[in-house]
């Protein structure tokens, strides 16, 4: 029986794959990949191998998660090296948990090959230190679109020294802004939108929570980095942007960009 490798494809640029991921892609005889994985990376799959897109397109699922789980298990009967290739890191918003459980239940051998998650690709692209010690002491990896069991995300736990990496912000930036403000984030808190981080067509927009509502939507995939670190002048604003701060003062958004 073969082994399933849950492999991270990184944020976009094929050069950001791990050496292990690249080697496995060349060796595998079957690869189940997400639609998000770019052509440059799919080209590293060996010529003889089968490459199957099991991802989602425009919200329409090509295959259900249960179907993908069964495919992975059954592929190991015929293939020694089975790859499940996901964008970024397989363990961040990648449904790897369900797949790992199915593989364990079926007694299938597996390994996880980590990848660079989109938030790290986006931070690198924008030149933002997510834990810049002058302004942040923690990073929260979160999503806008849905929480566990479909509950709306609660942003009230975000503190003045938290950097928020917001995956899947969706097309309605006004709604994102509204929900962040509702969670108590200051309206002049910096926010950076990064689209197609590290890939072709990468776009970076420096804005603020309040201005977000008026920003034009950037092409998917995109994510937002929200927090004091998401400014090009961290030094100047490290004490600002948070109403709760004793010496917090408001800085106009124009000072951010
Ligand atoms: N497992 C992936 C995340 C999958 S969820 C990872 O670790 O990165 C898909 C979301 O990731 C997208 O909606 C988007 O918010 C984000 N994303 C993925 N690739 C991206 C990229 N190159 N640039 C910006 N955001 C990206």
Coordinates of N, CA and C and ligand atoms in Angstrom, one line a residue, residues 8-13 34 36 56 86-95 115-122 141-143 145-146 166-170 193-199 202-203 219-224, ligand 1:
X8 N 2.3 21.1 1.0 CA 2.0 22.5 0.9 C 2.7 23.0 -0.4
X9 N 1.9 23.8 -1.2 CA 2.5 24.3 -2.4 C 3.0 25.7 -2.2
X10 N 2.9 26.3 -1.0 CA 3.3 27.7 -0.8 C 2.3 28.6 -1.4
X11 N 2.7 29.9 -1.3 CA 1.7 31.0 -1.7 C 1.6 31.2 -3.2
X12 N 2.5 30.8 -4.0 CA 2.3 31.0 -5.4 C 3.6 30.8 -6.2
X13 N 4.7 31.5 -5.8 CA 5.9 31.4 -6.5 C 6.5 30.0 -6.4
X34 N -5.5 21.3 -5.4 CA -6.6 22.3 -5.3 C -6.5 23.2 -6.6
X36 N -6.4 26.3 -6.5 CA -5.5 27.5 -6.2 C -4.0 27.3 -6.6
X56 N -12.1 23.8 -5.5 CA -13.3 24.6 -5.7 C -13.1 25.7 -6.7
X86 N -1.9 21.2 -1.7 CA -2.7 22.3 -1.3 C -1.9 23.6 -1.4
X87 N -2.6 24.7 -1.6 CA -2.0 26.0 -1.6 C -1.5 26.3 -0.2
X88 N -0.4 27.1 -0.1 CA 0.1 27.5 1.2 C 0.6 26.3 2.0
X89 N 0.1 26.3 3.2 CA 0.5 25.2 4.1 C -0.8 24.3 4.2
X90 N -0.6 23.0 4.2 CA -1.8 22.1 4.2 C -2.6 22.2 5.5
X91 N -2.0 22.7 6.6 CA -2.6 22.6 7.9 C -3.3 23.9 8.2
X92 N -3.2 24.9 7.4 CA -3.9 26.2 7.6 C -5.0 26.4 6.6
X93 N -6.3 26.4 7.1 CA -7.5 26.5 6.3 C -7.4 25.6 5.1
X94 N -7.0 24.4 5.3 CA -6.8 23.5 4.2 C -7.5 22.2 4.3
X95 N -8.4 22.1 5.3 CA -9.2 20.8 5.5 C -8.3 19.6 5.6
X115 N 4.2 24.0 4.0 CA 4.5 25.0 3.0 C 4.4 26.3 3.6
X116 N 4.8 27.4 2.8 CA 4.7 28.7 3.3 C 3.3 29.2 3.2
X117 N 2.7 29.5 4.3 CA 1.3 29.9 4.3 C 1.1 31.3 3.7
X118 N -0.1 31.6 3.2 CA -0.3 32.8 2.4 C 0.0 34.1 3.3
X119 N -0.3 34.0 4.6 CA 0.0 35.2 5.4 C 1.5 35.5 5.5
X120 N 2.3 34.5 5.5 CA 3.8 34.7 5.5 C 4.3 35.2 4.1
X121 N 3.7 34.7 3.1 CA 4.0 35.1 1.7 C 3.6 36.6 1.6
X122 N 2.4 36.9 2.1 CA 1.9 38.3 1.9 C 2.8 39.3 2.8
X141 N -4.1 34.1 13.2 CA -4.5 33.6 11.9 C -6.0 33.4 11.9
X142 N -6.7 34.1 11.1 CA -8.2 34.1 11.2 C -8.8 34.1 9.8
X143 N -10.1 33.9 9.7 CA -10.8 34.0 8.5 C -12.0 34.9 8.7
X145 N -14.6 34.7 6.4 CA -15.8 34.1 5.8 C -16.6 33.2 6.7
X146 N -16.0 32.4 7.5 CA -16.8 31.6 8.4 C -16.0 31.0 9.6
X166 N -6.0 38.0 8.0 CA -7.4 37.6 7.7 C -7.5 37.0 6.3
X167 N -7.7 35.6 6.4 CA -7.8 34.8 5.2 C -9.2 34.9 4.6
X168 N -9.4 34.7 3.4 CA -10.7 34.6 2.7 C -11.6 35.8 3.1
X169 N -11.1 37.0 2.9 CA -11.9 38.2 3.2 C -13.2 38.3 2.4
X170 N -13.3 37.7 1.3 CA -14.5 37.8 0.4 C -14.5 39.1 -0.4
X193 N -4.0 45.0 2.1 CA -4.6 43.9 1.3 C -3.5 43.4 0.3
X194 N -3.3 42.1 0.3 CA -2.3 41.5 -0.6 C -3.0 40.5 -1.4
X195 N -3.0 40.7 -2.7 CA -3.6 39.8 -3.7 C -2.5 39.1 -4.4
X196 N -2.7 37.8 -4.6 CA -1.8 36.9 -5.3 C -0.3 37.1 -4.8
X197 N -0.2 37.1 -3.5 CA 1.1 37.2 -2.9 C 2.1 36.3 -3.5
X198 N 3.3 36.8 -3.8 CA 4.4 36.1 -4.4 C 4.2 35.5 -5.8
X199 N 3.0 35.7 -6.3 CA 2.7 35.1 -7.6 C 2.6 36.2 -8.7
X202 N 0.8 40.0 -8.5 CA 0.8 40.4 -7.1 C 0.4 41.9 -7.0
X203 N -0.5 42.2 -6.0 CA -0.9 43.5 -5.8 C -1.0 43.8 -4.3
X219 N -8.2 41.1 -7.0 CA -8.4 39.8 -7.4 C -8.1 38.7 -6.4
X220 N -8.9 37.6 -6.3 CA -8.6 36.5 -5.5 C -7.5 35.7 -6.0
X221 N -6.7 35.0 -5.2 CA -6.8 35.0 -3.8 C -6.1 36.2 -3.1
X222 N -6.8 36.7 -2.1 CA -6.3 37.9 -1.4 C -6.5 37.7 0.1
X223 N -5.6 38.4 0.9 CA -5.8 38.4 2.3 C -5.4 39.7 2.9
X224 N -5.8 39.9 4.1 CA -5.6 41.2 4.8 C -4.7 41.0 6.0
Ligands
LIG1 N1 -3.7 26.6 3.0 C1 -3.7 28.0 2.5 C2 -4.9 28.8 2.7 C3 -6.2 28.2 2.0 S1 -7.6 29.2 2.2 C4 -2.4 28.7 3.1 O1 -1.8 28.1 4.0 O2 -2.1 29.7 2.6 C5 -7.5 30.2 0.8 C6 -7.3 31.7 1.2 O3 -5.9 31.8 1.4 C7 -7.6 32.7 0.1 O4 -9.0 33.0 0.1 C8 -6.7 33.8 0.5 O5 -7.3 34.6 1.6 C9 -5.5 33.1 1.0 N2 -4.5 33.0 0.0 C10 -4.0 31.9 -0.6 N3 -3.0 32.2 -1.5 C11 -2.8 33.5 -1.4 C12 -2.0 34.4 -2.1 N4 -1.0 34.0 -3.0 N5 -2.1 35.7 -1.8 C13 -3.0 36.2 -1.0 N6 -3.8 35.4 -0.3 C14 -3.8 34.1 -0.5

